Amino acid sequence: MRISVVIPVYNEEKYLDQCLKSIFSQTIQPYEVIVVDNNSSDSSIDIAKKYKVKIVKESKQGITHARNKGFELAKGDIIARTDADCIVEPNWLEKIKEDFRLNPDMLGIAGVTAYYDLPFPKYNMLLSFIFIKIVSVFFGSTVFIGGNMIITKKAWEMVKKDVTLDDSQVHEDIDISSHLGKYGRVLFDPHLLIIMSARRIKSNPQSFFIEYPIRLLKTILRKH
């Protein structure tokens, strides 16, 4: 069972090193780590070059394009996507393998997230848990949170022609979840944890509390 880790990157010099350090400090090592450079103009790629990663370029701007490029090039049986501002738990990859060993028919795994730079991380992890549970009800299948998205390569081949390319209108992680639900099940593992920066909430609260719910509604309406 080979795991490819995919990380979309756009000007992430402040966060990328700690992300890669956490991936290469795992209890088991990934088959490959793919860093998708989405037109970075800072030192992100110089940082990536310090690690044993495959660096690829995606010139079309947007996390969906970068994600798709990484997923297409992944050679592993399982694709584990995280974000450059995330830190994965030391047993993240080991837990992914164990989940698939116990649930071999699953198309993917959805884990939870917590913000390391907000107060009460256990509380905001609980909010992540509640969010996944509630939104999953609308789709009839488990939904992903982008920074902790695990999908089999086989499942990606099933849905790649259906997923949206416009992440300004819908949530790319929830969109892919909705398509996967047509073909099988996604496991929700509340113990599969990553921690991430709350920088987007802090820098633009309006985007998180107003625009984010609007895009969520559009994603739900697109599904139905």
Coordinates of C-alpha atoms in Angstrom, one line a residue:
M1 CA 0.0 0.0 0.0
R2 CA 1.8 3.1 -1.3
I3 CA 0.8 6.6 -0.1
S4 CA 1.5 9.7 -2.2
V5 CA 1.3 13.0 -0.3
V6 CA 0.1 16.0 -2.3
I7 CA 0.7 19.6 -1.2
P8 CA -0.6 22.6 -3.3
V9 CA 1.7 25.5 -2.7
Y10 CA 1.3 29.2 -3.4
N11 CA 3.6 31.6 -1.5
E12 CA 3.9 29.5 1.6
E13 CA 7.4 30.3 2.7
K14 CA 6.2 31.0 6.3
Y15 CA 4.6 27.6 6.7
L16 CA 5.9 25.0 4.3
D17 CA 9.0 24.0 6.2
Q18 CA 7.0 23.0 9.3
C19 CA 4.6 21.1 7.1
L20 CA 7.3 19.1 5.3
K21 CA 9.1 18.5 8.6
S22 CA 6.0 16.9 10.0
I23 CA 5.5 14.7 6.9
F24 CA 9.1 13.4 7.0
S25 CA 8.9 12.8 10.8
Q26 CA 6.2 10.2 10.4
T27 CA 6.3 6.8 12.0
I28 CA 6.2 5.4 8.5
Q29 CA 7.5 7.2 5.4
P30 CA 5.4 8.1 2.3
Y31 CA 6.0 6.6 -1.0
E32 CA 6.4 10.1 -2.5
V33 CA 5.7 13.7 -1.6
I34 CA 4.5 15.9 -4.5
V35 CA 4.7 19.7 -4.0
V36 CA 2.6 21.5 -6.6
D37 CA 4.0 25.0 -7.2
N38 CA 1.0 27.2 -8.2
N39 CA 3.1 30.2 -9.3
S40 CA 4.9 31.0 -6.1
S41 CA 7.0 34.2 -6.1
D42 CA 8.5 33.8 -2.7
S43 CA 11.1 31.2 -1.4
S44 CA 8.6 28.4 -1.0
I45 CA 10.2 26.2 -3.7
D46 CA 13.7 26.8 -2.3
I47 CA 12.4 25.5 1.0
A48 CA 10.8 22.5 -0.7
K49 CA 14.1 21.6 -2.4
K50 CA 15.6 20.9 1.0
Y51 CA 13.4 17.8 1.3
K52 CA 13.1 14.7 -0.8
V53 CA 10.1 15.8 -2.7
K54 CA 8.9 15.9 -6.3
I55 CA 8.3 19.5 -7.4
V56 CA 5.8 20.1 -10.2
K57 CA 4.5 23.3 -11.7
E58 CA 0.8 24.2 -12.3
S59 CA 0.5 27.5 -14.1
K60 CA -3.4 27.7 -13.9
Q61 CA -4.0 29.6 -10.7
G62 CA -6.2 28.1 -8.0
I63 CA -6.1 25.3 -5.5
T64 CA -8.3 23.0 -7.5
H65 CA -5.9 23.1 -10.5
A66 CA -2.9 22.6 -8.2
R67 CA -4.7 19.7 -6.4
N68 CA -5.7 18.0 -9.6
K69 CA -2.2 18.2 -11.1
G70 CA -0.8 16.5 -8.0
F71 CA -3.5 13.9 -8.0
E72 CA -2.9 13.1 -11.7
L73 CA 0.8 12.6 -11.2
A74 CA 0.5 10.6 -8.0
K75 CA 1.8 7.1 -8.4
G76 CA 0.6 5.7 -5.0
D77 CA -2.5 3.6 -4.4
I78 CA -3.6 6.2 -1.9
I79 CA -3.4 10.0 -2.2
A80 CA -3.1 12.0 1.0
R81 CA -3.7 15.7 0.4
T82 CA -2.8 18.3 2.9
D83 CA -2.1 22.0 2.8
A84 CA 1.2 23.9 3.3
D85 CA 0.0 25.6 6.5
C86 CA -0.9 22.2 8.1
I87 CA 1.1 20.1 10.5
V88 CA 0.2 16.4 10.4
E89 CA 0.3 14.2 13.5
P90 CA 3.3 11.8 13.7
N91 CA 1.1 8.7 13.1
W92 CA -0.9 10.3 10.3
L93 CA 0.3 8.0 7.5
E94 CA 0.3 5.0 9.8
K95 CA -3.3 5.7 10.8
I96 CA -4.3 6.0 7.1
K97 CA -2.8 2.6 6.3
E98 CA -4.5 1.0 9.2
D99 CA -7.9 2.6 8.3
F100 CA -7.6 1.1 4.8
R101 CA -6.5 -2.2 6.1
L102 CA -9.6 -2.5 8.2
N103 CA -11.9 -0.9 5.6
P104 CA -10.5 -2.0 2.2
D105 CA -13.6 -1.0 0.3
M106 CA -13.5 2.6 1.3
L107 CA -12.9 5.2 -1.5
G108 CA -11.4 7.7 0.9
I109 CA -11.0 8.9 4.5
A110 CA -12.0 12.2 6.0
G111 CA -10.1 13.4 9.1
V112 CA -10.6 16.3 11.4
T113 CA -8.7 19.6 11.8
A114 CA -7.8 22.0 14.7
Y115 CA -6.3 25.5 14.6
Y116 CA -3.0 25.7 16.5
D117 CA -3.0 29.5 16.6
L118 CA -6.6 29.9 18.0
P119 CA -7.6 29.5 21.7
F120 CA -9.0 26.2 22.9
P121 CA -7.7 23.9 20.1
K122 CA -9.7 20.9 21.5
Y123 CA -12.9 23.0 21.2
N124 CA -12.2 24.1 17.6
M125 CA -11.4 20.4 16.7
L126 CA -14.9 19.6 18.0
L127 CA -16.3 22.2 15.7
S128 CA -14.6 20.5 12.8
F129 CA -16.2 17.2 13.9
I130 CA -19.6 18.8 14.1
F131 CA -19.2 20.5 10.7
I132 CA -18.3 17.3 8.9
K133 CA -21.3 15.5 10.5
I134 CA -23.8 18.2 9.7
V135 CA -22.7 18.8 6.1
S136 CA -22.5 15.1 5.4
V137 CA -26.2 14.8 6.1
F138 CA -27.0 17.1 3.1
F139 CA -24.9 15.0 0.8
G140 CA -25.7 11.6 2.1
S141 CA -22.0 10.8 2.3
T142 CA -19.0 11.8 4.4
V143 CA -17.4 15.1 3.3
F144 CA -13.7 16.1 3.3
I145 CA -11.9 19.0 4.8
G146 CA -9.2 19.9 2.2
G147 CA -6.2 19.8 4.5
N148 CA -7.0 16.3 5.6
M149 CA -8.3 14.6 2.5
I150 CA -7.4 11.0 1.7
I151 CA -8.6 9.4 -1.5
T152 CA -7.6 6.2 -3.4
K153 CA -6.1 6.7 -6.8
K154 CA -8.9 4.5 -8.2
A155 CA -11.5 6.7 -6.7
W156 CA -9.9 9.8 -8.2
E157 CA -10.0 8.2 -11.6
M158 CA -13.8 7.7 -11.1
V159 CA -14.6 11.4 -10.3
K160 CA -11.9 13.6 -11.9
K161 CA -14.0 14.5 -15.0
D162 CA -16.9 15.5 -12.8
V163 CA -15.3 17.8 -10.2
T164 CA -15.6 21.6 -10.5
L165 CA -12.6 23.7 -11.6
D166 CA -14.0 26.9 -10.2
D167 CA -13.2 27.0 -6.5
S168 CA -14.4 30.6 -6.2
Q169 CA -17.9 29.4 -6.5
V170 CA -18.0 26.1 -4.6
H171 CA -15.8 24.3 -2.0
E172 CA -13.4 22.0 -3.9
D173 CA -13.1 19.6 -1.0
I174 CA -16.8 19.2 -0.5
D175 CA -17.4 19.1 -4.2
I176 CA -15.2 16.1 -4.7
S177 CA -16.9 14.4 -1.7
S178 CA -20.3 14.8 -3.3
H179 CA -19.1 13.0 -6.5
L180 CA -17.4 10.2 -4.5
G181 CA -20.7 9.4 -2.8
K182 CA -22.1 8.1 -6.1
Y183 CA -19.6 5.3 -6.2
G184 CA -19.1 4.2 -2.6
R185 CA -18.3 5.3 0.9
V186 CA -15.8 7.6 2.5
L187 CA -14.8 6.7 6.1
F188 CA -14.9 9.4 8.8
D189 CA -12.0 9.0 11.3
P190 CA -12.3 11.5 14.1
H191 CA -8.8 10.3 15.3
L192 CA -7.1 11.2 12.1
L193 CA -5.9 14.7 13.0
I194 CA -4.0 17.6 11.4
I195 CA -3.5 21.0 12.9
M196 CA -3.5 24.1 10.7
S197 CA -3.1 27.9 10.8
A198 CA -6.2 30.1 11.3
R199 CA -4.5 32.8 9.3
R200 CA -7.4 33.1 6.8
I201 CA -9.9 33.5 9.6
K202 CA -7.7 36.1 11.3
S203 CA -6.9 38.1 8.1
N204 CA -10.3 38.1 6.6
P205 CA -13.1 37.2 9.0
Q206 CA -15.8 38.3 6.5
S207 CA -14.6 35.7 4.1
F208 CA -14.8 32.9 6.6
F209 CA -18.1 33.9 8.2
I210 CA -20.0 35.2 5.2
E211 CA -18.4 34.1 1.9
Y212 CA -17.6 30.6 3.2
P213 CA -21.2 29.8 4.1
I214 CA -22.4 31.2 0.8
R215 CA -20.0 29.0 -1.2
L216 CA -21.1 26.0 1.0
L217 CA -24.7 26.7 0.1
K218 CA -23.8 26.9 -3.6
T219 CA -22.0 23.5 -3.3
I220 CA -25.1 22.0 -1.7
L221 CA -27.4 23.4 -4.4
R222 CA -25.0 22.2 -7.1
K223 CA -25.3 18.7 -5.7
H224 CA -29.1 18.8 -5.7

